[in-house]
Short mmCIF file of C-alpha atoms in Angstrom, two decimals:
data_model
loop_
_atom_site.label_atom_id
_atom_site.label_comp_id
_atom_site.label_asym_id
_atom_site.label_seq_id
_atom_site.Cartn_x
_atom_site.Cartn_y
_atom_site.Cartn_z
CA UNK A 196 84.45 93.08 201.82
CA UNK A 197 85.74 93.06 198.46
CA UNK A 198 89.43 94.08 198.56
CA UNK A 199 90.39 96.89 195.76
CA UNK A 200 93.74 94.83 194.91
CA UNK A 201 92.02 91.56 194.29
CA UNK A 202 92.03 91.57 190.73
CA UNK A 203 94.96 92.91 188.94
CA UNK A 204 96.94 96.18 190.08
CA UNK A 205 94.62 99.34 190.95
CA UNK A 206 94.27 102.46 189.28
CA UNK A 207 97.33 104.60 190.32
CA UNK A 208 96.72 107.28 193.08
CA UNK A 209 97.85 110.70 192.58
CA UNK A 210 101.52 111.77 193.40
CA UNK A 211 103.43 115.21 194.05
CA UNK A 212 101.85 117.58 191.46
CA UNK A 213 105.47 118.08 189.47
CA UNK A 214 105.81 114.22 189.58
CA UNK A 215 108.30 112.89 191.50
CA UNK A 216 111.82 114.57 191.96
CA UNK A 217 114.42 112.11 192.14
CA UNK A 218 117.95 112.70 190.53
CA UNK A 219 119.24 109.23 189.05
CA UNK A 220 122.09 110.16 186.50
CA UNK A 221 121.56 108.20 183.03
CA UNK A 222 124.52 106.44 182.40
CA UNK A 223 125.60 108.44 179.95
CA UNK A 224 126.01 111.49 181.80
CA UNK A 225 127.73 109.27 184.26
CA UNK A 226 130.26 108.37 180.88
CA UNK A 227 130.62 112.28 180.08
CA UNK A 228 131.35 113.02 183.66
CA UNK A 229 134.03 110.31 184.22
CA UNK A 230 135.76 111.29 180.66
CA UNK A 231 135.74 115.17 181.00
CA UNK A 232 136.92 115.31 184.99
CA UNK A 233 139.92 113.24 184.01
CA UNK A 234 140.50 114.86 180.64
CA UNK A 235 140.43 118.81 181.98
CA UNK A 236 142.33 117.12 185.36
CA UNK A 237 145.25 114.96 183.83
CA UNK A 238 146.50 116.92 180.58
CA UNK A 239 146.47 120.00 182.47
CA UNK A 240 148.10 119.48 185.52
CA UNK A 241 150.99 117.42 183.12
CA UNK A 242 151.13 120.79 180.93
CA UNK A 243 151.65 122.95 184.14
CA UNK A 244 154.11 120.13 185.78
CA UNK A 245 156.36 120.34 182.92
CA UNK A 246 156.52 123.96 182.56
CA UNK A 247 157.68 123.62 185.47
CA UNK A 248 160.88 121.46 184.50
CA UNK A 249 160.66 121.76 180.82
CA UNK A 250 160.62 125.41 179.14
CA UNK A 251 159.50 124.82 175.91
CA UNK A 252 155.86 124.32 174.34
CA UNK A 253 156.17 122.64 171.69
CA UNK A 254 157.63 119.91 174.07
CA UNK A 255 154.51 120.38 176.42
CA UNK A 256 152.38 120.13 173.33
CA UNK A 257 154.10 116.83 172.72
CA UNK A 258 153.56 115.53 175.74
CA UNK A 259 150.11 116.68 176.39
CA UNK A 260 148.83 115.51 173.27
CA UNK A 261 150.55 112.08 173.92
CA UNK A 262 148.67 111.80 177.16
CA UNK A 263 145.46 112.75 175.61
CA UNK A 264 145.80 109.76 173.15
CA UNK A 265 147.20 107.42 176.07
CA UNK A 266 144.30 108.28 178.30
CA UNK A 267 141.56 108.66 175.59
CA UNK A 268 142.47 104.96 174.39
CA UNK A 269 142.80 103.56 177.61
CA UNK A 270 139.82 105.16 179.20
CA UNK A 271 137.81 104.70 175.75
CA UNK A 272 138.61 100.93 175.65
CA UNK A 273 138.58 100.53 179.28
CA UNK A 274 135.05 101.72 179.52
CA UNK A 275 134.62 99.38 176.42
CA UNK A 276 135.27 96.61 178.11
CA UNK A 277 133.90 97.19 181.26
CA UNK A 278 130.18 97.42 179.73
CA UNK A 279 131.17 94.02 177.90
CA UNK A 280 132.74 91.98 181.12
CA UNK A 281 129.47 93.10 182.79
CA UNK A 282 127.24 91.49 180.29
CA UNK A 283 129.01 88.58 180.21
CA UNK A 284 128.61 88.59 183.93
CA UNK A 285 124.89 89.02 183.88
CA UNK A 286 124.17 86.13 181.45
CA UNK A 287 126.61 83.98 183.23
CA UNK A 288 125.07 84.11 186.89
CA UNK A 289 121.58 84.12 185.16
CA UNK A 290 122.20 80.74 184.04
CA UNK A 291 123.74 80.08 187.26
CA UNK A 292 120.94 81.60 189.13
CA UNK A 293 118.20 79.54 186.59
CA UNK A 294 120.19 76.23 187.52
CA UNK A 295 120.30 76.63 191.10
CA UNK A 296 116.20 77.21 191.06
CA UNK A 297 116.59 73.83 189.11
CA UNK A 298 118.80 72.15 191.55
CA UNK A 299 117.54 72.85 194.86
CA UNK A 300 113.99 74.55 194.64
CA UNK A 301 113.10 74.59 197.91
CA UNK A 302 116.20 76.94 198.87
CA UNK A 303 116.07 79.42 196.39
CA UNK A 304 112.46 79.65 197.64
CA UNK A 305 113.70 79.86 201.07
CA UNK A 306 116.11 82.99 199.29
CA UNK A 307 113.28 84.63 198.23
CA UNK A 308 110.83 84.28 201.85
CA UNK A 309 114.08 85.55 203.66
CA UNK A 310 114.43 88.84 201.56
CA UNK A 311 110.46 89.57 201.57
CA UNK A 312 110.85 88.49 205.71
CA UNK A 313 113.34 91.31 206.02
CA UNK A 314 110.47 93.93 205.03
CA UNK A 315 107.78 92.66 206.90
CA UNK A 316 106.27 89.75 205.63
CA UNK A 317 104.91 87.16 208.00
CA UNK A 318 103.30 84.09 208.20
CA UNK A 319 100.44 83.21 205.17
CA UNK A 320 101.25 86.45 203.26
CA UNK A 321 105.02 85.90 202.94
CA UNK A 322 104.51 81.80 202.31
CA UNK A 323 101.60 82.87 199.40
CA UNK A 324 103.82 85.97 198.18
CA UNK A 325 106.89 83.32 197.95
CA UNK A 326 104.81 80.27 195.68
CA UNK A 327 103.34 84.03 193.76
CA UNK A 328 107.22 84.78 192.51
CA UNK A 329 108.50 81.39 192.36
CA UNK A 330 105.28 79.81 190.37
CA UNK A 331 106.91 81.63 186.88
CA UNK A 332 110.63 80.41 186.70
CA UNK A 333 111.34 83.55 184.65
CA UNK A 334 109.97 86.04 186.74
CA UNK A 335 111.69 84.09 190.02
CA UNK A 336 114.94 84.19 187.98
CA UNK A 337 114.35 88.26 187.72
CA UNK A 338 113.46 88.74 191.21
CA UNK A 339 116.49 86.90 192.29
CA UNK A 340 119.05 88.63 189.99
CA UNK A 341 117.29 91.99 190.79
CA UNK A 342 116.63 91.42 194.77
CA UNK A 343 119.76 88.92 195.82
CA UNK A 344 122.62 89.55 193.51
CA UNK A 345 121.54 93.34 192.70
CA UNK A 346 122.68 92.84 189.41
CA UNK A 347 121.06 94.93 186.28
CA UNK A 348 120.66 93.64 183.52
CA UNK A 349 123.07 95.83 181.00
CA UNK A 350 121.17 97.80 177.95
CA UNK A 351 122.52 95.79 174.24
CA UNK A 352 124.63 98.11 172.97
CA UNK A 353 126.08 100.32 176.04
CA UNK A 354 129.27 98.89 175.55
CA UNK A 355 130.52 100.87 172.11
CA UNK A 356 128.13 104.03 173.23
CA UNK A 357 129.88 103.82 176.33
CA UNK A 358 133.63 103.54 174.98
CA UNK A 359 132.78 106.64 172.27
CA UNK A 360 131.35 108.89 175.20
CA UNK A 361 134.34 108.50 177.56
CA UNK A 362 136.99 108.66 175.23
CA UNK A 363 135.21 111.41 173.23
CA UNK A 364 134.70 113.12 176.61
CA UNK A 365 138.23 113.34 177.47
CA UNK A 366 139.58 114.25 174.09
CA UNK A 367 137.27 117.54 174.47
CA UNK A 368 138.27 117.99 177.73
CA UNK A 369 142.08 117.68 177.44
CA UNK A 370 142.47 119.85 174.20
CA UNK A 371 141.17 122.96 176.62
CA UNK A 372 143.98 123.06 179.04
CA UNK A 373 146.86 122.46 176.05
CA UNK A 374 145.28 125.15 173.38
CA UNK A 375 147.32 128.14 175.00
CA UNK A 376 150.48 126.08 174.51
CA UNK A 377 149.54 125.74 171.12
CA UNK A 378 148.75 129.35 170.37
CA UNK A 379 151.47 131.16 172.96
CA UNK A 380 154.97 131.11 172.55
CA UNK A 381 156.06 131.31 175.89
CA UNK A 382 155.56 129.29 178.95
CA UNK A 383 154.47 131.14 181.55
CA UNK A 384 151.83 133.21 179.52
CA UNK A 385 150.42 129.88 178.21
CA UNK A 386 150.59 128.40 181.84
CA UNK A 387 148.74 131.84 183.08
CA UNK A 388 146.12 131.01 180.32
CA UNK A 389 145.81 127.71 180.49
CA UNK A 390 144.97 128.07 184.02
CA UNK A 391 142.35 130.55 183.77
CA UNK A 392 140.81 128.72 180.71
CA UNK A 393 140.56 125.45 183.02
CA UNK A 394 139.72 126.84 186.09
CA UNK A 395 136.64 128.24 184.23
CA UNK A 396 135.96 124.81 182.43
CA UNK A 397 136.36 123.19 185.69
CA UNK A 398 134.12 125.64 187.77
CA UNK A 399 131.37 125.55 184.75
CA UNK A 400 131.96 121.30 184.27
CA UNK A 401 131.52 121.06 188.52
CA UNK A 402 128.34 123.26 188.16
CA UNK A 403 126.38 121.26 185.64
CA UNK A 404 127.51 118.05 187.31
CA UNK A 405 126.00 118.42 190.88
CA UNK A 406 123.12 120.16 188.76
CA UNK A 407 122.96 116.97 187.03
CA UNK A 408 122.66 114.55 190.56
CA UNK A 409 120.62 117.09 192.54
CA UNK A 410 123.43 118.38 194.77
CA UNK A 411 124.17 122.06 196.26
CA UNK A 412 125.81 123.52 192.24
CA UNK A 413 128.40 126.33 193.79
CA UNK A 414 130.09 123.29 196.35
CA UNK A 415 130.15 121.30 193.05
CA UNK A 416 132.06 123.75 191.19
CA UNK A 417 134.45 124.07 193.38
CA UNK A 418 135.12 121.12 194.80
CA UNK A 419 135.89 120.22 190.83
CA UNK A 420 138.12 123.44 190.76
CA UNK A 421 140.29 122.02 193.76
CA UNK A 422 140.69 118.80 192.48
CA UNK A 423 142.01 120.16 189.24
CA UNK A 424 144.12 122.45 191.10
CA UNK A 425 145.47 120.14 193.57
CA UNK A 426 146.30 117.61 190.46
CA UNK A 427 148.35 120.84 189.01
CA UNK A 428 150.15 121.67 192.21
CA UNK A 429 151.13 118.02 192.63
CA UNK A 430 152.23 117.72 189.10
CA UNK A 431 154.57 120.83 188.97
CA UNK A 432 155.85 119.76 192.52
CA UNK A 433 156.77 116.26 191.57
CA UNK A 434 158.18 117.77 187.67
CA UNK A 435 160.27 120.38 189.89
CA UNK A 436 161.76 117.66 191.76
CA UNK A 437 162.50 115.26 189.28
CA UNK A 438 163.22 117.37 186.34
CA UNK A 439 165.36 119.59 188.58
CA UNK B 236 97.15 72.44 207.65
CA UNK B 237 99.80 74.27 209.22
CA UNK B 238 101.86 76.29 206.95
CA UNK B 239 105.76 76.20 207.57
CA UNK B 240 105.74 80.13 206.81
CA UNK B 241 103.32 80.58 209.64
CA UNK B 242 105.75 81.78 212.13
CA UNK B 243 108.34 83.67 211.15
CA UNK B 244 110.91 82.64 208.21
CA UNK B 245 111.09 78.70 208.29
CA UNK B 246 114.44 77.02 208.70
CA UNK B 247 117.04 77.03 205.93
CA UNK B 248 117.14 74.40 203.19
CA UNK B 249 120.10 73.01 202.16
CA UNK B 250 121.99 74.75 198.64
CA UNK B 251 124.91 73.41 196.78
CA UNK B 252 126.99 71.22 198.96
CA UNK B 253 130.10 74.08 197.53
CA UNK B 254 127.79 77.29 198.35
CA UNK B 255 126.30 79.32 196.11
CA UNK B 256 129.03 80.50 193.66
CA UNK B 257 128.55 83.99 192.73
CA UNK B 258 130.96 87.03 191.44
CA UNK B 259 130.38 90.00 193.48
CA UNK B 260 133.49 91.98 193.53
CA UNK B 261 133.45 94.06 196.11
CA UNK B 262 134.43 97.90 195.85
CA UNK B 263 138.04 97.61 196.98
CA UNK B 264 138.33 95.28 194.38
CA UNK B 265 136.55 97.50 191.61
CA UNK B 266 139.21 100.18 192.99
CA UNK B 267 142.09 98.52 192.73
CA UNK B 268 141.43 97.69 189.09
CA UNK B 269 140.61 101.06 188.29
CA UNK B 270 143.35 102.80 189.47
CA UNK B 271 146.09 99.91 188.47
CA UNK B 272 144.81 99.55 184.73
CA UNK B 273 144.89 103.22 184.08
CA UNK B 274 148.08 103.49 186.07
CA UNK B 275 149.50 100.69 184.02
CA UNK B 276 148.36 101.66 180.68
CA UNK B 277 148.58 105.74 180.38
CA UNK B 278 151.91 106.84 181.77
CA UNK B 279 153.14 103.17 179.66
CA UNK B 280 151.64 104.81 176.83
CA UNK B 281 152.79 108.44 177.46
CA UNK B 282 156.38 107.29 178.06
CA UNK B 283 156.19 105.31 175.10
CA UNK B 284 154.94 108.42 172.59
CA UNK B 285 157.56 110.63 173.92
CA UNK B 286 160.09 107.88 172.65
CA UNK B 287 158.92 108.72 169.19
CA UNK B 288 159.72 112.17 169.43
CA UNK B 289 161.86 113.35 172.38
CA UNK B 290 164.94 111.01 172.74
CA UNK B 291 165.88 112.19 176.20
CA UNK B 292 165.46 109.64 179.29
CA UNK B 293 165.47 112.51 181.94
CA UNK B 294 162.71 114.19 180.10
CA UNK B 295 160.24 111.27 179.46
CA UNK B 296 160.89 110.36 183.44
CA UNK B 297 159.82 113.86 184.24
CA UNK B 298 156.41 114.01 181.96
CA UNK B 299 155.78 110.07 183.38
CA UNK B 300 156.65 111.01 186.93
CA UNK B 301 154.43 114.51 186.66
CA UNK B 302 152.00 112.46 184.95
CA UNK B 303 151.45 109.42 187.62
CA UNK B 304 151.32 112.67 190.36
CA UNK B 305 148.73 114.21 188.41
CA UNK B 306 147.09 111.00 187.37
CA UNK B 307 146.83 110.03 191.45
CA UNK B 308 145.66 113.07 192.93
CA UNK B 309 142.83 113.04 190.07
CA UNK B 310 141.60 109.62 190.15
CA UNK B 311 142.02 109.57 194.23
CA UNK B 312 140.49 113.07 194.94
CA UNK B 313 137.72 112.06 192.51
CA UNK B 314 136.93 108.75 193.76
CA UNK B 315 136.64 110.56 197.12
CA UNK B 316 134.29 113.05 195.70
CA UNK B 317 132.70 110.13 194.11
CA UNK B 318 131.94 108.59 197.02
CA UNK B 319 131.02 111.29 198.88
CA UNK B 320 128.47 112.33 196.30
CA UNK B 321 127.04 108.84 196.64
CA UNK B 322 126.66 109.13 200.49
CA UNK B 323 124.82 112.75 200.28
CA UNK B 324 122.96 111.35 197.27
CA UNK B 325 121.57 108.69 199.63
CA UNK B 326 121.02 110.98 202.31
CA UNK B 327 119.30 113.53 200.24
CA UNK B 328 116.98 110.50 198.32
CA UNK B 329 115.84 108.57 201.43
CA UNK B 330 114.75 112.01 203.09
CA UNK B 331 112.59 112.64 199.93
CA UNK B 332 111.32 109.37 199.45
CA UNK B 333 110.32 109.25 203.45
CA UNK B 334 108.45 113.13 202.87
CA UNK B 335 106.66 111.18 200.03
CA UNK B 336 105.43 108.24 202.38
CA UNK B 337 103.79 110.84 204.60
CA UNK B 338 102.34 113.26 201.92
CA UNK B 339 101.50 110.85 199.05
CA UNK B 340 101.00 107.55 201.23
CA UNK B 341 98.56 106.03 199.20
CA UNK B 342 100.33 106.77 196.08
CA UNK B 343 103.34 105.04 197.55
CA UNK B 344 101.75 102.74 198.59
CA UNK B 345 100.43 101.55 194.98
CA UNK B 346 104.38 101.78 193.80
CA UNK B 347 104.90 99.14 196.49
CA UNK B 348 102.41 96.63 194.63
CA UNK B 349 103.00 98.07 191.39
CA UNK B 350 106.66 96.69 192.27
CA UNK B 351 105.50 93.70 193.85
CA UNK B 352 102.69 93.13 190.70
CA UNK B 353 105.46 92.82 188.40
CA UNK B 354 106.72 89.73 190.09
CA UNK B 355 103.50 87.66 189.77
CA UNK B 356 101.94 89.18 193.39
CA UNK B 357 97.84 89.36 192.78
CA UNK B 358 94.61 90.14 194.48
CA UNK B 359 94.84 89.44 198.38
CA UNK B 360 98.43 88.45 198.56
CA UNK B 361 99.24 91.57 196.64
CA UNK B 362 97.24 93.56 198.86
CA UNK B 363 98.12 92.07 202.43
CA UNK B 364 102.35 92.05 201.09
CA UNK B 365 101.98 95.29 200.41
CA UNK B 366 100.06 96.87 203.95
CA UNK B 367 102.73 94.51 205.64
CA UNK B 368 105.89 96.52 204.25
CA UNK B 369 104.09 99.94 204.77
CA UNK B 370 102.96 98.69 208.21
CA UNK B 371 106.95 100.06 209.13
CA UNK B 372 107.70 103.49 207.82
CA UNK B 373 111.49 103.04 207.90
CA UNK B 374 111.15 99.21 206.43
CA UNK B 375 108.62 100.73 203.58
CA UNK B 376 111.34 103.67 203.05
CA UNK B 377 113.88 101.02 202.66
CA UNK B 378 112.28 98.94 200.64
CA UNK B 379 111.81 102.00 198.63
CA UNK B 380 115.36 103.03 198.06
CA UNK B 381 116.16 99.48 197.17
CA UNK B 382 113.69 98.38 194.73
CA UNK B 383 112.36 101.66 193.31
CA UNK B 384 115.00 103.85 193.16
CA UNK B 385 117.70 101.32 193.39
CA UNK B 386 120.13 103.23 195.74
CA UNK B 387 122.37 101.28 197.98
CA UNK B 388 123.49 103.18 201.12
CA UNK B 389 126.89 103.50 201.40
CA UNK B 390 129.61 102.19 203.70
CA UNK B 391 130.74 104.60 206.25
CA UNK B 392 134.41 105.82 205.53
CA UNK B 393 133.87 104.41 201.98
CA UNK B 394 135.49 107.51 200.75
CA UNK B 395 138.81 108.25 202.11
CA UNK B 396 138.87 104.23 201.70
CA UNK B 397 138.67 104.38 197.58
CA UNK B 398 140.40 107.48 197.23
CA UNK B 399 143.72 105.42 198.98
CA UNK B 400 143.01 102.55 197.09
CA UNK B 401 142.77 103.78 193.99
CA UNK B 402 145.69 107.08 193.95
CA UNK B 403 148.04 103.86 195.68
CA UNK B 404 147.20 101.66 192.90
CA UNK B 405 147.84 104.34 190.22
CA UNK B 406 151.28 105.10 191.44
CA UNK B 407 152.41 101.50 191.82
CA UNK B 408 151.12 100.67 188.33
CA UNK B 409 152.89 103.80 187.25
CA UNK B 410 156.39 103.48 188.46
CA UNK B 411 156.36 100.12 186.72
CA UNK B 412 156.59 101.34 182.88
CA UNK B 413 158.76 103.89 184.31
CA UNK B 414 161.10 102.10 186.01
CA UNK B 415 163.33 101.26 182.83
CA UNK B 416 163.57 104.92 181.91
CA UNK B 417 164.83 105.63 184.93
CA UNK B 418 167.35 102.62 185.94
CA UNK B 419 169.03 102.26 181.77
CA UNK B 420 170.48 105.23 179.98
CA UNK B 421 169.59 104.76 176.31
CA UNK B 422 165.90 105.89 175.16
CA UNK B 423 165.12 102.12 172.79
CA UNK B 424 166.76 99.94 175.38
CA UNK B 425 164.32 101.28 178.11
CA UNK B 426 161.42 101.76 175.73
CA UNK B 427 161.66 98.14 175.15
CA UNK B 428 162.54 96.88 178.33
CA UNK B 429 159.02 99.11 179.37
CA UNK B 430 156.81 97.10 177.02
CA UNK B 431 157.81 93.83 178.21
CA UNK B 432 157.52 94.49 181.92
CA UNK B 433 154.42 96.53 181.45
CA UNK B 434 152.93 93.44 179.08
CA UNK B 435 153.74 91.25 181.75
CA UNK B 436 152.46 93.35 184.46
CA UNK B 437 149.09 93.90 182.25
CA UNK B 438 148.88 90.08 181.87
CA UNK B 439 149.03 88.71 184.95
CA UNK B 440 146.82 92.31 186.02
CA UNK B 441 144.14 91.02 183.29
CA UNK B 442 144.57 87.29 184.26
CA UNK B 443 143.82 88.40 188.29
CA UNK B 444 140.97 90.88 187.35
CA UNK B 445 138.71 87.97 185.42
CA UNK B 446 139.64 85.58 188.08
CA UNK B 447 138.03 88.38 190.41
CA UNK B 448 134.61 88.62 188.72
CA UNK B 449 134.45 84.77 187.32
CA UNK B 450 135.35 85.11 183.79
CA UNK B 451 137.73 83.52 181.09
CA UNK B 452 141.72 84.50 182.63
CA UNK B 453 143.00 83.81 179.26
CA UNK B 454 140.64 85.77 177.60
CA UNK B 455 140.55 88.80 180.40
CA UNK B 456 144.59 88.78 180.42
CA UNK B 457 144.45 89.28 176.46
CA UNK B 458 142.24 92.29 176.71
CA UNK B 459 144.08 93.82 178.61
CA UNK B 460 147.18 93.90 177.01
CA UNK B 461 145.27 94.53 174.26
CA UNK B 462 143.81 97.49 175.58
CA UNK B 463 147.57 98.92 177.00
CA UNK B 464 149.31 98.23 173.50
CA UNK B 465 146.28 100.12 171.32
CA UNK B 466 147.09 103.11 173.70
CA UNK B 467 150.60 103.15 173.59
CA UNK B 468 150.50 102.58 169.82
CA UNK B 469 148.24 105.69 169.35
CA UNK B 470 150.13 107.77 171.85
CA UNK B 471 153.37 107.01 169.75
CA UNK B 472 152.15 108.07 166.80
CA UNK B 473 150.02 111.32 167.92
CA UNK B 474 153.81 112.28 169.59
CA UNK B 475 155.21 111.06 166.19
CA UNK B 476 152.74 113.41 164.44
CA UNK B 477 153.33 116.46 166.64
CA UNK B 478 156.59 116.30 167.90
CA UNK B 479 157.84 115.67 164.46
#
């Protein structure tokens, strides 16, 4: 009986109607999310912590915008190098990885059998599936970076796209929280605003995030809004203390 | 002639006399260095701008101070969240992808070999590697989440775990650029006795962290002291700017 698979891959079956419906955040979004949370987060709860201590806003201005820099450089260039070190750490345990299928064949064969053995593979199948991967050193290279070390191998380029997206990220988000400090002369109205200008950003930012990775939106929000709040609380605590 | 495979997974072939010598850091590693280099680098750099333009000792140790409190309730209560997300993403993922195996079983099916295709599997092995992972719903789910969607389930407790790691690790790298404002009474004395501990600290830190994933330690220390200096510089001159 001829088999349907035996030459080639067969025609695709039909799926779910609407395709299928999984949530796998691009990195980028995953770059936005990481810069904005910290950027509404840090600069904010440091603006409300020193109005606690400090009663003046062009010193919270200061300050805030001082962080902003700090955190948008070190976040920026953090994330920079980050996407760089894990480049450099795919090409280096490729070549390891290549060597090693050099060097001792028959083990990195045995590799391979003991990771298709774990899903079922017995017998003729798994020995004949095991000479199908390892008969094309490239593709036995991929299948072991992919299968044993679980390492991807990192888009050219994702390093400076990455560095501009964070750090851009938390420049937006940290110029929210301080822009009634800038505008208001007085401390407590700007605090009063500031808070109800980030606890909107924060609510709205927590939405479109879980909308983003297919969770529950209104748990989202708010679990972003405590954070943020918590941060502040902690911040004018610890000012309070210190400053007092 | 009998093939080793036929029973089972045959016996394991010697490797490198050393082991295998791969990088993986693990994610209490990957914490650590997230929450020590921004702990290191941003209240460094925040403490440094406010030198520019507030020359008070008592104030820049109550923005740092407010600053590392709001910096470690963020990062930590995010990594929780994080990880959290990550463990309902799972959860949420695996119970579609299972749905699909029952509704859409031959389509699923043909991702298997499509999967298995791409790594030089044809004709009968393709076809008897493939009924042998979907011959186990909850091995043919797994295989699913691993190689198709690439989603690894999380450790249990992961959460709590990385938000301690990484809020400790930004307070500890905090209080160290800190320290001098505190302890000496003049604002340039401590700003300079801040960038050489904090340069030390973010050497060795930089040395440790390529050790960790198998890169250059000259090279990795460099960066980041590199990375902490660029911040402070710009945060010291945005303070300049505004304060001034």
């Amino acid at each position: 009986m001829p088999s349907p698979y035996r030459e080639g891959l067969p025609p695709q079956p039909p799926g779910p109607p609407e395709g299928e419906q999984h949530f796998t955040a691009s990195q980028t979004v995953r770059d936005l999310v990481i810069g904005t949370a910290d950027g509404l987060t840090v600069p904010f709860a440091l603006a409300a912590g020193l109005s606690g201590a400090v009663a003046a806003n062009p010193l919270i201005v200061t300050a805030g915008m001082a962080e902003i820099a700090a955190g948008c450089v070190a976040m920026g260039l953090g994330g920079y190098l980050a996407a760089r070190t894990d480049a450099q750490h795919y090409v280096t345990e490729r070549a390891r990885e290549e060597q090693e299928t050099r060097d001792y064949p028959e083990r990195e064969k045995w590799e391979v059998s003991a990771l298709l053995h774990r899903y079922g593979l017995r017998g003729e199948t798994l020995a004949r599936a095991t000479e199908a991967i390892a008969s094309d050193r490239r593709r036995w290279v991929d299948f072991m970076m992919r299968f044993e070390l679980e390492i991807a191998e990192p888009a050219p380029g994702r390093a400076a796209q990455s560095a501009a997206t964070i750090g851009g990220a938390y420049v937006v988000g940290g110029l929210i929280p301080l822009a009634p400090y800038m505008v208001l002369a007085e401390t407590l109205p700007a605090l009063a605003a500031s808070c109800g200008l980030t606890g909107t950003a924060l609510l709205g930012f927590g939405w479109l995030k879980a909308r983003a990775t297919g969770l529950p939106p209104l748990r989202g929000a708010l679990q972003t809004l405590l954070i943020g709040g918590l941060a502040a609380a902690t911040a004018f605590l610890v000012a309070r203390w210190v400053g007092g």
